[in-house]
C-alpha atoms as an extended CHARMM CRD file, in Angstrom:
* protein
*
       263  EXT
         1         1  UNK       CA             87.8320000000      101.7070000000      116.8660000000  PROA      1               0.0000000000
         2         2  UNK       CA             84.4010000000      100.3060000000      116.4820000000  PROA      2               0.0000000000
         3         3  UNK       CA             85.4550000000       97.6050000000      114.2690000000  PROA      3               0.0000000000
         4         4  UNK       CA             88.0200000000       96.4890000000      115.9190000000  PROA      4               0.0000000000
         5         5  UNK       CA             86.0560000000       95.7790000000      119.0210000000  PROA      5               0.0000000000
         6         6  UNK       CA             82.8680000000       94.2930000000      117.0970000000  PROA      6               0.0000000000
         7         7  UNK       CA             85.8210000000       92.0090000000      115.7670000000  PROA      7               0.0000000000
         8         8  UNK       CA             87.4300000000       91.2900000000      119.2210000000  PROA      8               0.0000000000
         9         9  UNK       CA             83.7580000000       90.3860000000      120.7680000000  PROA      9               0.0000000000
        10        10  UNK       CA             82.7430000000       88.0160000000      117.4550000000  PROA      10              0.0000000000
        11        11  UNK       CA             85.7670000000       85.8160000000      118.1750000000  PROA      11              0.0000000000
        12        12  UNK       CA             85.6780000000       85.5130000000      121.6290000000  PROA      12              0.0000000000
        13        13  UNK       CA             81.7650000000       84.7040000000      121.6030000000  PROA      13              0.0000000000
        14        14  UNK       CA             79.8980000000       83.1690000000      118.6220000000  PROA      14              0.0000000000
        15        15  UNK       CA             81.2690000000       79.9220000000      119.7690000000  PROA      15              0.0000000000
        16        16  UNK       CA             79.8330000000       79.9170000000      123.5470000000  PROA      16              0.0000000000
        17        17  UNK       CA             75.7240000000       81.5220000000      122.3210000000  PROA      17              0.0000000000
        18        18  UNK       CA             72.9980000000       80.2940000000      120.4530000000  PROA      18              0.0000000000
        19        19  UNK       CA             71.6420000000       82.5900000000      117.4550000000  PROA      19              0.0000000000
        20        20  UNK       CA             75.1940000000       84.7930000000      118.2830000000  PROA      20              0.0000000000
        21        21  UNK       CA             75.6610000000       85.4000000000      114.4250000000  PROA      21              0.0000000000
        22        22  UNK       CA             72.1690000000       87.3090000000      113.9440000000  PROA      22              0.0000000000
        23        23  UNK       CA             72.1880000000       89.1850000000      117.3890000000  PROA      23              0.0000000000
        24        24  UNK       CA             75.8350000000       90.0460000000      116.1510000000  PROA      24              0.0000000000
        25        25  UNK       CA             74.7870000000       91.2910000000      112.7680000000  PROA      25              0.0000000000
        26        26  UNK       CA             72.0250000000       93.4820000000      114.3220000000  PROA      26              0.0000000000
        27        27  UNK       CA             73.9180000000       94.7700000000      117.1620000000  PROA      27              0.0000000000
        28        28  UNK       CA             76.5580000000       95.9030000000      114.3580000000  PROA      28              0.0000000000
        29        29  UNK       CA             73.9140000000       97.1460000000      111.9540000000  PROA      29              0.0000000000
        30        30  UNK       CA             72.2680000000       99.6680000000      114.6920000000  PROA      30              0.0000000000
        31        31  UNK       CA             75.8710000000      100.5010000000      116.1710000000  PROA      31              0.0000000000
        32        32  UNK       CA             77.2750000000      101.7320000000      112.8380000000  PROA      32              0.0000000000
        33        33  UNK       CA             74.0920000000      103.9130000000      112.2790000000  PROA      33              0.0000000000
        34        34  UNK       CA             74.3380000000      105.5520000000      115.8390000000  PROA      34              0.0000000000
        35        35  UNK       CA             77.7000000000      106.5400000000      115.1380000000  PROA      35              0.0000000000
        36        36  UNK       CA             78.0030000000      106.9970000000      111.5970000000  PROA      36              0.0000000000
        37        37  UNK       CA             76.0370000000      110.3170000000      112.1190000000  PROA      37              0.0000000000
        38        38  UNK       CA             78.4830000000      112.7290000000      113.6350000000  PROA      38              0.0000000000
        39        39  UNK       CA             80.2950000000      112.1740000000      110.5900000000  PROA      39              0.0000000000
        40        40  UNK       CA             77.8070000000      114.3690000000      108.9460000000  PROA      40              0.0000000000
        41        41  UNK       CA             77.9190000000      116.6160000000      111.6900000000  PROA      41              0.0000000000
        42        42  UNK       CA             81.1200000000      116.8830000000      110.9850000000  PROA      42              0.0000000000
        43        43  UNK       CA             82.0370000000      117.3660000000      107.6650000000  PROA      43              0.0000000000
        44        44  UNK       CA             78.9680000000      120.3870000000      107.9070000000  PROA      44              0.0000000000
        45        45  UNK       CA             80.8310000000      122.2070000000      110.4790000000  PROA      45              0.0000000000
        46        46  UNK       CA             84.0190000000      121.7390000000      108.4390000000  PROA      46              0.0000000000
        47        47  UNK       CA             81.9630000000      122.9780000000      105.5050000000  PROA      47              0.0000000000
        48        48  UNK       CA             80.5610000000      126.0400000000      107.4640000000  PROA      48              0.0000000000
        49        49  UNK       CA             83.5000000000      127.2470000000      109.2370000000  PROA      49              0.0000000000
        50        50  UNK       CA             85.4680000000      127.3730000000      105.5400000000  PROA      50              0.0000000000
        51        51  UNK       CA             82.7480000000      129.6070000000      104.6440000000  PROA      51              0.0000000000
        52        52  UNK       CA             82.8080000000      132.0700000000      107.4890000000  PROA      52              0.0000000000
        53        53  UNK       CA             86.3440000000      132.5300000000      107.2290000000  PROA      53              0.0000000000
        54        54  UNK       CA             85.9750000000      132.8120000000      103.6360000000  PROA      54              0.0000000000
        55        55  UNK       CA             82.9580000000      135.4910000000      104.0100000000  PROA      55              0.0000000000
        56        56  UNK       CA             84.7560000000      137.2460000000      106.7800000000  PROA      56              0.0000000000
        57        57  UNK       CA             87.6490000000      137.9730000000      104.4850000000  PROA      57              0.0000000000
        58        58  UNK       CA             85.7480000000      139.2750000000      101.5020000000  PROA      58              0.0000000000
        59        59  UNK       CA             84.2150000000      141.6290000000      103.9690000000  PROA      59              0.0000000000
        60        60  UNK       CA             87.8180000000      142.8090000000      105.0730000000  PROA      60              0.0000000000
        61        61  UNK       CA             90.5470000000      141.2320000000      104.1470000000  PROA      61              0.0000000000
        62        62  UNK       CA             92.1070000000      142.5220000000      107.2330000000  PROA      62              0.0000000000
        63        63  UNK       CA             90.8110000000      140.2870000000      109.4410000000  PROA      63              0.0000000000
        64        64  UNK       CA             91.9750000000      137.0950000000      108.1280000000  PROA      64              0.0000000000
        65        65  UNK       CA             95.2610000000      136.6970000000      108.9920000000  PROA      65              0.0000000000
        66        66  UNK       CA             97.3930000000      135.6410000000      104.7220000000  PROA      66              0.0000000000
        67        67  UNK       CA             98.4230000000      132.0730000000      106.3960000000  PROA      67              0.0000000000
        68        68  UNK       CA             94.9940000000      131.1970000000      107.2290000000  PROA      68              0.0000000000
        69        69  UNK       CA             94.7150000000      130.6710000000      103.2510000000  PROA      69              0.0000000000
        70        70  UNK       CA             98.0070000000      128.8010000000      102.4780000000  PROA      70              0.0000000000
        71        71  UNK       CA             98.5430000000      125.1910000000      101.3330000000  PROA      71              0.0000000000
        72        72  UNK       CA            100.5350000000      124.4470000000      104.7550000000  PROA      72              0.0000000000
        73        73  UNK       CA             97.6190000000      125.6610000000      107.0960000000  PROA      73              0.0000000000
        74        74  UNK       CA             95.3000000000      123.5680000000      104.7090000000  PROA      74              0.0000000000
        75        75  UNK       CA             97.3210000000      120.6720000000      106.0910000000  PROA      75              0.0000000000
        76        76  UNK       CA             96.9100000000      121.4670000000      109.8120000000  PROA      76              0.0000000000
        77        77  UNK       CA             93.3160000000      121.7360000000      109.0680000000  PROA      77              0.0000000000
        78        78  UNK       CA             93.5240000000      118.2720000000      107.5410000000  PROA      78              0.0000000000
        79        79  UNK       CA             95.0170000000      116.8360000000      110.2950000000  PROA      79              0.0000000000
        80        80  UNK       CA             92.9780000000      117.8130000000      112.9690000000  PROA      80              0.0000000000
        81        81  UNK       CA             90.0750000000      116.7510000000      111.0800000000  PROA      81              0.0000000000
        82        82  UNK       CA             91.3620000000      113.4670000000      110.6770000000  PROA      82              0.0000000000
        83        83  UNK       CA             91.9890000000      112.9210000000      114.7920000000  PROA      83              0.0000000000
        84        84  UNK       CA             88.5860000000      114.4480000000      115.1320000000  PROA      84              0.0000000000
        85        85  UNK       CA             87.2470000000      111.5670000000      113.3810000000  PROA      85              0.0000000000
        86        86  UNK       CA             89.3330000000      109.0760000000      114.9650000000  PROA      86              0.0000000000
        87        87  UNK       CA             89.3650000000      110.4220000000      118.6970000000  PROA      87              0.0000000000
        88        88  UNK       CA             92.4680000000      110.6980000000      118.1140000000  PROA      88              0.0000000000
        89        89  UNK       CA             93.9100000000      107.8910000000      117.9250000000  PROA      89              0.0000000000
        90        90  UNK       CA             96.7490000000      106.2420000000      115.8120000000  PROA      90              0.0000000000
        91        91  UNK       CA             99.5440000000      108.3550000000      113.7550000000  PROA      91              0.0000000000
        92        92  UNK       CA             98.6030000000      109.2040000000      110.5570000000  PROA      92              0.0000000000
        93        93  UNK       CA             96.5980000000      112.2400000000      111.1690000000  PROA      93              0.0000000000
        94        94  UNK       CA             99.7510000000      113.4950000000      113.3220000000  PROA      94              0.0000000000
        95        95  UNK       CA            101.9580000000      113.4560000000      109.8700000000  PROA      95              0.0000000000
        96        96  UNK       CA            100.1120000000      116.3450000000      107.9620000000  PROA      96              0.0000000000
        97        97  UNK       CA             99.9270000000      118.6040000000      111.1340000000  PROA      97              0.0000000000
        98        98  UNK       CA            103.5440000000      118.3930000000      111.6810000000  PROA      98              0.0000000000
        99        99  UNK       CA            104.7180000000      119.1220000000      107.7490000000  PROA      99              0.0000000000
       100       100  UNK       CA            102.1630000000      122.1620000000      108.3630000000  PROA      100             0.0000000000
       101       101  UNK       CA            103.3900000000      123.2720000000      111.2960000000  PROA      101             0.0000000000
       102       102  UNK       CA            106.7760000000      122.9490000000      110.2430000000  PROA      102             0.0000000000
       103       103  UNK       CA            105.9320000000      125.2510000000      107.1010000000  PROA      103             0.0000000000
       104       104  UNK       CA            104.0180000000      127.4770000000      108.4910000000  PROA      104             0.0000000000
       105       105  UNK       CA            106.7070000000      128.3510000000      110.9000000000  PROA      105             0.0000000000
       106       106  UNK       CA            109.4250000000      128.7620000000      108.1180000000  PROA      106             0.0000000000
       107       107  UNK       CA            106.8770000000      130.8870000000      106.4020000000  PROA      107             0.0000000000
       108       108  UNK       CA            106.5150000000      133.7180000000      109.0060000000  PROA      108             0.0000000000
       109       109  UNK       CA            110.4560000000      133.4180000000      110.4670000000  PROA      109             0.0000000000
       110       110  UNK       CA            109.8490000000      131.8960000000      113.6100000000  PROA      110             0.0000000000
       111       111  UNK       CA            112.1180000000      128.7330000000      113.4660000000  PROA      111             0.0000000000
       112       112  UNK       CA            115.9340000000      129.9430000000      113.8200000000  PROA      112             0.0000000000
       113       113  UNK       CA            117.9850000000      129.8130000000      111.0730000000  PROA      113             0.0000000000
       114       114  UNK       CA            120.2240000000      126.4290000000      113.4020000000  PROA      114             0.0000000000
       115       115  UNK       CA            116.9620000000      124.7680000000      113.8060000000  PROA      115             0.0000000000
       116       116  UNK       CA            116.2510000000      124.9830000000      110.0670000000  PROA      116             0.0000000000
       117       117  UNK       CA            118.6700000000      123.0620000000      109.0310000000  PROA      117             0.0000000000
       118       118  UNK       CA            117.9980000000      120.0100000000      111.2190000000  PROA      118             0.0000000000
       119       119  UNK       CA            114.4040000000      119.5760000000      111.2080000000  PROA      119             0.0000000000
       120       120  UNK       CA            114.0810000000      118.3700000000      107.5250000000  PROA      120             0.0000000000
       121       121  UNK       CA            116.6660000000      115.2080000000      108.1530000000  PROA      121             0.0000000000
       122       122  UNK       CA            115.2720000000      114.6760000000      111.7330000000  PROA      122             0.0000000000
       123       123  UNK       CA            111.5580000000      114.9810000000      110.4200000000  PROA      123             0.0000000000
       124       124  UNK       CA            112.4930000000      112.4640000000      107.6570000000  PROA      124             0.0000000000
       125       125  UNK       CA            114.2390000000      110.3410000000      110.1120000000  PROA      125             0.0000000000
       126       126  UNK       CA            111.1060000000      110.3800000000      112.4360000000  PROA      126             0.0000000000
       127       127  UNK       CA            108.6340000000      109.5020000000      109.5200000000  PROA      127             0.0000000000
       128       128  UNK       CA            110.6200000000      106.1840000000      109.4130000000  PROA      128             0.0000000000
       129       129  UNK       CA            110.7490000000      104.9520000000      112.9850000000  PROA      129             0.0000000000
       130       130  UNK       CA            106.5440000000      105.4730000000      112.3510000000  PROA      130             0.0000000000
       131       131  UNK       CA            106.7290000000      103.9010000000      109.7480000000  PROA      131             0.0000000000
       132       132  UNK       CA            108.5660000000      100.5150000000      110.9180000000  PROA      132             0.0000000000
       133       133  UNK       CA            106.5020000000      100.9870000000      113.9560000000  PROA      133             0.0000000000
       134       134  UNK       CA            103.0540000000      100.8550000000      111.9730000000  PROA      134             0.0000000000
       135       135  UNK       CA            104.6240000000       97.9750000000      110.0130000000  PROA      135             0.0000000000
       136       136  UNK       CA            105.3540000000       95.9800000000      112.8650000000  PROA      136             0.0000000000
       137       137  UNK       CA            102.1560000000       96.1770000000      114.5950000000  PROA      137             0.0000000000
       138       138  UNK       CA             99.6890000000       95.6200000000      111.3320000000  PROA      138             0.0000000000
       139       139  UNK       CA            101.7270000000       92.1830000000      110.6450000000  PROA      139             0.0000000000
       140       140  UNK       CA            101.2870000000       91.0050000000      114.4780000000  PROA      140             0.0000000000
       141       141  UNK       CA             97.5770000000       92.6030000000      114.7610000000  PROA      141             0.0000000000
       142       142  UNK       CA             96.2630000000       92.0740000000      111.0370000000  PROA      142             0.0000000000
       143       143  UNK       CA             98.8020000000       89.6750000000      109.2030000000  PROA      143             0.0000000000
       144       144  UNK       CA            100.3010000000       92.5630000000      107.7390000000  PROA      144             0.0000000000
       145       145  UNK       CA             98.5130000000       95.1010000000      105.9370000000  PROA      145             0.0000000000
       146       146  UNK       CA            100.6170000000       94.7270000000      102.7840000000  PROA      146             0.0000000000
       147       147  UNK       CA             99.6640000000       91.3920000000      102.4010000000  PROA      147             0.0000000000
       148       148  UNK       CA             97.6410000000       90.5620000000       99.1630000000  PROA      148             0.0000000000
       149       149  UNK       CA             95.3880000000       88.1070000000       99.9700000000  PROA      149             0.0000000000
       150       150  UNK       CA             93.3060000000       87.8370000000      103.1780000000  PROA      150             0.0000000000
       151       151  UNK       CA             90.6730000000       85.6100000000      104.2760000000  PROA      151             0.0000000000
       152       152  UNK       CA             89.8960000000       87.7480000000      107.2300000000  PROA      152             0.0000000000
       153       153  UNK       CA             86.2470000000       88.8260000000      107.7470000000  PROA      153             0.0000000000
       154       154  UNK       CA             86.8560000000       92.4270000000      109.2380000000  PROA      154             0.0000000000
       155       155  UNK       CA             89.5000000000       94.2870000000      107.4300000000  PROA      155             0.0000000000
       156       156  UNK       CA             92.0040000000       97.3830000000      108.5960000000  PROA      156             0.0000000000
       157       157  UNK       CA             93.8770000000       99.1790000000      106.7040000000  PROA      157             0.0000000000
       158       158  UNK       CA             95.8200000000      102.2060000000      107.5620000000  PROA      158             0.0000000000
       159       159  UNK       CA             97.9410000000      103.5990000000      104.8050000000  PROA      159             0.0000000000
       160       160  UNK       CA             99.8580000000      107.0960000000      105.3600000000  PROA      160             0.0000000000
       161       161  UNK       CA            102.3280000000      108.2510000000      102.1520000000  PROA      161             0.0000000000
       162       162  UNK       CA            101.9810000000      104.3750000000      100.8310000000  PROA      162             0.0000000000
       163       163  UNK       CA             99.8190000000      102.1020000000       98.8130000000  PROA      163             0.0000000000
       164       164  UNK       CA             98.4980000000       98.4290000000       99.1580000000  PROA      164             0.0000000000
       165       165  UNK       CA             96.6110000000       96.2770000000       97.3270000000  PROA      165             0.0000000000
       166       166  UNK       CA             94.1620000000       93.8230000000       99.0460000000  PROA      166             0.0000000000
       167       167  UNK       CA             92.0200000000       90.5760000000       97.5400000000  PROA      167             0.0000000000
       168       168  UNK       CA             89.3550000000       89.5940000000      100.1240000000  PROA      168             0.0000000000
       169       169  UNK       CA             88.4880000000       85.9530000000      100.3610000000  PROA      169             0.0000000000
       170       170  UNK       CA             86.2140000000       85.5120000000      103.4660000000  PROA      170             0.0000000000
       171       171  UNK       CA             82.8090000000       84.0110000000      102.4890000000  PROA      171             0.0000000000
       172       172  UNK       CA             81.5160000000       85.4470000000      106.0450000000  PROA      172             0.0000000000
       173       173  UNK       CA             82.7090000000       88.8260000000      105.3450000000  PROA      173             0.0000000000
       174       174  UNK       CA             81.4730000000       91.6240000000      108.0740000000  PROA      174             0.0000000000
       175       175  UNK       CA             83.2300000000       94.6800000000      106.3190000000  PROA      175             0.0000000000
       176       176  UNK       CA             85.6160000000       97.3920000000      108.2200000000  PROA      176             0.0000000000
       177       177  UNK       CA             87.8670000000      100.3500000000      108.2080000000  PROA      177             0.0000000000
       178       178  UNK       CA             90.2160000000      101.9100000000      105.6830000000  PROA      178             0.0000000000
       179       179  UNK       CA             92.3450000000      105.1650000000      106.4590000000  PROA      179             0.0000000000
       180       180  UNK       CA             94.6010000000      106.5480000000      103.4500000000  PROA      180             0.0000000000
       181       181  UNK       CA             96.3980000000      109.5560000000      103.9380000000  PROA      181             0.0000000000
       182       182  UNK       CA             98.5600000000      110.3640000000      101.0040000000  PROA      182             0.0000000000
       183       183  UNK       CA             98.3520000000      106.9920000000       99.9810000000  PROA      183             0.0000000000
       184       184  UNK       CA             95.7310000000      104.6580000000       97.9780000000  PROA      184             0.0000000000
       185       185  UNK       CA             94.1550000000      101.2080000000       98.4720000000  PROA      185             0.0000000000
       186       186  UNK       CA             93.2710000000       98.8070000000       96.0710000000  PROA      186             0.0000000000
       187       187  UNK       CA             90.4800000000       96.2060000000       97.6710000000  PROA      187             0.0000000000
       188       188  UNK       CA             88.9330000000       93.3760000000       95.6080000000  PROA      188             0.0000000000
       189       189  UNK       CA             86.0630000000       92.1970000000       97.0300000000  PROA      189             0.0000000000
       190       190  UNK       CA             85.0360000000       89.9160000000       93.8600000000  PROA      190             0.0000000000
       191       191  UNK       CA             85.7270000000       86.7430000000       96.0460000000  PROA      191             0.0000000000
       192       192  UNK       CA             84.4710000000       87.6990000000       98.7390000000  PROA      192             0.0000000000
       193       193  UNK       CA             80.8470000000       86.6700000000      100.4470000000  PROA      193             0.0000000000
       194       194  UNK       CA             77.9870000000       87.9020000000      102.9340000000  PROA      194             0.0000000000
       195       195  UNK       CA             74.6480000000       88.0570000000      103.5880000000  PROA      195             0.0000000000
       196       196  UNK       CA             72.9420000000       90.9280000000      104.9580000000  PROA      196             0.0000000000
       197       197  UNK       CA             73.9180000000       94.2330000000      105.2280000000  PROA      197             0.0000000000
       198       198  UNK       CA             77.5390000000       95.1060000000      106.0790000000  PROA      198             0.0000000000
       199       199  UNK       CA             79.3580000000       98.4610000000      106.1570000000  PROA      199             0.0000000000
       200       200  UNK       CA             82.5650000000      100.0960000000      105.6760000000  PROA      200             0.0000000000
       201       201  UNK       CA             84.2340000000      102.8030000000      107.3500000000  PROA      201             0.0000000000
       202       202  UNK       CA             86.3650000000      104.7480000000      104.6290000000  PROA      202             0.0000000000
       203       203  UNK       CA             88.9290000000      107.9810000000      105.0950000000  PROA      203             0.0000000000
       204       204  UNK       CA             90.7640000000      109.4740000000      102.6500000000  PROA      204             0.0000000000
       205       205  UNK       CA             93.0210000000      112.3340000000      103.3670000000  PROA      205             0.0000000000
       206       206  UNK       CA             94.3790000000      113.1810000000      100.1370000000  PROA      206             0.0000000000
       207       207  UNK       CA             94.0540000000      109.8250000000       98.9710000000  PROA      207             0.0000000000
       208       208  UNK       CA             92.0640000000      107.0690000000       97.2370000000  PROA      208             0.0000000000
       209       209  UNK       CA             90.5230000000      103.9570000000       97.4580000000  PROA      209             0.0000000000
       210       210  UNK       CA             89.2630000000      101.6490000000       94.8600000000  PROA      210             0.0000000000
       211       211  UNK       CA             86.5900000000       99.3470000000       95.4010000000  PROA      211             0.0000000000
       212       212  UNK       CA             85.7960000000       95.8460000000       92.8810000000  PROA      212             0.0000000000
       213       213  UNK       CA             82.8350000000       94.3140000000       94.0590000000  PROA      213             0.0000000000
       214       214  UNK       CA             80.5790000000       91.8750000000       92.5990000000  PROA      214             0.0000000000
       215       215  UNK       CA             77.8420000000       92.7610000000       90.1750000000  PROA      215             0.0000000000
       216       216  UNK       CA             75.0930000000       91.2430000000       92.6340000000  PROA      216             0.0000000000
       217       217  UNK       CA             76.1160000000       93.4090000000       95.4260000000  PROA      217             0.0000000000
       218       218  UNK       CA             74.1380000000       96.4890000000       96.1390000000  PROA      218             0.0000000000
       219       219  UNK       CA             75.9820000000       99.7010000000       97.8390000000  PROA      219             0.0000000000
       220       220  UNK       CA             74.9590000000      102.4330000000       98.9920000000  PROA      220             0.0000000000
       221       221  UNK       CA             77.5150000000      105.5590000000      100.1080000000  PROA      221             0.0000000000
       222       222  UNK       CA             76.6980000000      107.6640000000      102.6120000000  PROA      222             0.0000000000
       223       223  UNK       CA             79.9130000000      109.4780000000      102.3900000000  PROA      223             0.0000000000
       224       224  UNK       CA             81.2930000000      113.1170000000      103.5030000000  PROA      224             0.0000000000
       225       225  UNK       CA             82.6610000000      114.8510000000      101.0000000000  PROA      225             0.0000000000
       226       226  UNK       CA             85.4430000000      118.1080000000      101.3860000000  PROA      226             0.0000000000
       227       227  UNK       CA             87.1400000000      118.6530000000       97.3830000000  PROA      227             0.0000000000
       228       228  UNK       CA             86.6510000000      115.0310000000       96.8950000000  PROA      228             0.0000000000
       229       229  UNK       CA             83.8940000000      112.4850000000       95.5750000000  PROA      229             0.0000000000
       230       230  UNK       CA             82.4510000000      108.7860000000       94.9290000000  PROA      230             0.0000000000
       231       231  UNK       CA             83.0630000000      107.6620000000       90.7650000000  PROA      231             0.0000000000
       232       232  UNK       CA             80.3830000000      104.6980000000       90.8440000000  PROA      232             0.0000000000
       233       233  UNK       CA             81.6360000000      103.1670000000       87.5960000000  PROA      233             0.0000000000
       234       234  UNK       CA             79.5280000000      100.1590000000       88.1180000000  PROA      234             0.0000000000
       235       235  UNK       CA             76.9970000000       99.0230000000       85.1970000000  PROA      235             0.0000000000
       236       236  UNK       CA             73.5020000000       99.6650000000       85.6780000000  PROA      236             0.0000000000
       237       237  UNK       CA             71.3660000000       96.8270000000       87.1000000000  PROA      237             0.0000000000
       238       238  UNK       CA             68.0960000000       96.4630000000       87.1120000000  PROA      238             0.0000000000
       239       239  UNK       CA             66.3640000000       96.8260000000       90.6100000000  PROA      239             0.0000000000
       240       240  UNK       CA             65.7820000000       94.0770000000       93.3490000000  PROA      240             0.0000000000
       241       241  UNK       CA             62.6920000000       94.1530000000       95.4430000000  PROA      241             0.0000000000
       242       242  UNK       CA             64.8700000000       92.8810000000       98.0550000000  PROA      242             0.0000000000
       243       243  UNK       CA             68.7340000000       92.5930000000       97.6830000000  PROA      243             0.0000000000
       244       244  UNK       CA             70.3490000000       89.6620000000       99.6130000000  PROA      244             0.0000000000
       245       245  UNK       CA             73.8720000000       91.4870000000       99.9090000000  PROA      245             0.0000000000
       246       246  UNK       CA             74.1570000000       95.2160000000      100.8640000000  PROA      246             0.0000000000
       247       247  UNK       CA             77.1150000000       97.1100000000      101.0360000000  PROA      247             0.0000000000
       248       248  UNK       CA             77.2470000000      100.3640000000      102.5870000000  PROA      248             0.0000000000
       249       249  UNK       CA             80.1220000000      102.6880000000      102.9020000000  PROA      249             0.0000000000
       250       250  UNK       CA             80.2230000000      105.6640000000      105.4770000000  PROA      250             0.0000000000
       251       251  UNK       CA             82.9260000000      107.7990000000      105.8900000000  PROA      251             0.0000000000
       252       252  UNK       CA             84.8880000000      111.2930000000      105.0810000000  PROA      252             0.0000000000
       253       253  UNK       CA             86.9910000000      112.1380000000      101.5590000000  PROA      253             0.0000000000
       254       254  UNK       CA             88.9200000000      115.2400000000      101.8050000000  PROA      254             0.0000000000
       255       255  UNK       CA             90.6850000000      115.9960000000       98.6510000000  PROA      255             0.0000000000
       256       256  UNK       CA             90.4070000000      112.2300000000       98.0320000000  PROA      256             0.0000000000
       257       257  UNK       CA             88.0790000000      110.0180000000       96.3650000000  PROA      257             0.0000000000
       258       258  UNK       CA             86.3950000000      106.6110000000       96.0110000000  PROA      258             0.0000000000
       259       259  UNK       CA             85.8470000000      105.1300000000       92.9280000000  PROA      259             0.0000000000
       260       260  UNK       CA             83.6540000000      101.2850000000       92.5640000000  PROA      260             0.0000000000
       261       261  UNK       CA             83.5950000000       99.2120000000       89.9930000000  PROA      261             0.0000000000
       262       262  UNK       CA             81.7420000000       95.7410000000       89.4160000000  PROA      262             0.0000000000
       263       263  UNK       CA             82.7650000000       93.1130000000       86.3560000000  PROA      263             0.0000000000
């Protein structure tokens, strides 16, 4: 992911160039706009292919196959969507395809009735070796995504079917990444410091995140949405000719949300 790598190259060379910190910032800035448009592309085509299918089967029902519109091929759809995004890469967008698939089979009697009865235990079975697995790597890579309190100035956090709660405490803070399927994060960013503009990358998946920031902060969202939203719950505040701090948060909610709040 992008972040990680901006993070990777900002340790390994703001120590060895002059004036690294700016060129860093700007490189970042005009990275994160060149590739935070395809996820507009994106979430359109998602958009427009959910209406064709939709139009083709008020024309005649017989064309659309009666899966096509259940919960279970909702969750395939999910899925792929979510690798789309990420290339790919990672687990959690594997999760929802496979309790779709797994469905969807049962639905139209093409699992055998001796498969049946193993693939709920084995499938439950499997979501734990993930999960230990995920674990394990977030506490070597990231000190642990569970952890409460971080002084790390790029953040990661991957949540799938769990929750976390994070307090930020970097006064060079340079934003990141947060992926929740069926889960939620909680992320205070009251302690935490910039200057500039910084953005996040944020994916929810039938999931949440909730954002605390500080009343000086401006953000602005520039955010997908599929059956899902942004609840600013911030005060109003009167306008700055030319805010110090920016915030601003790209990414994709499908039947998830964001919600921001300032104190």
């Amino acid at each position: 992911m992008e972040n990680q790598d901006y993070k990777q190259e900002y340790k390994e060379y703001k120590n060895m160039e002059p004036n690294f910190e700016d060129r860093f910032q700007e490189r970042r800035r005009r990275h994160m706009q060149k590739y935070g448009r395809p996820n507009n592309v994106l979430g359109g085509l998602v958009l427009v292919a959910i209406g064709v299918i939709y139009l083709l089967n008020q024309i005649d029902s017989a064309l659309i196959p009666d899966y096509i519109f259940k919960w279970y091929t909702l969750l395939i759809a999910v899925g792929l969507f979510v690798g789309a995004k990420h290339n790919f890469r990672g687990g959690g967008w594997i999760i929802p395809i496979l309790i779709g698939t797994y469905f969807l089979m049962i639905n139209n009697s093409i699992l055998p009735a001796e498969f049946q009865r193993y693939a709920v235990p084995t499938g439950i079975i499997l979501l734990g070796v993930f999960v230990m697995i995920r674990s394990k790597r977030n506490k070597e890579f990231y000190d642990c995504v569970t952890e409460s309190v971080s002084d790390e100035d790029v953040i990661d956090i991957t949540n799938v079917f769990g929750g976390s709660k994070r307090t930020v405490l970097s006064k060079n803070f340079k934003g990141g990444k947060i992926s929740s399927v069926f889960g939620g994060v909680d992320l205070n960013l009251t302690q935490a410091d910039f200057e500039g503009t910084i953005y996040m990358d944020i994916e929810n998946v039938f999931g949440g995140t909730k954002l605390l920031v500080p009343a000086n902060w401006e953000v602005k969202v520039e955010t997908v949405s599929v059956f899902g939203g942004v609840n600013d719950k911030r005060p109003i505040m009167p306008a700055s000719d030319a805010p110090s701090k920016i915030l601003i948060i790209k990414g994709t909610c499908v039947f998830g949300g964001i919600d921001i709040k300032s104190y």
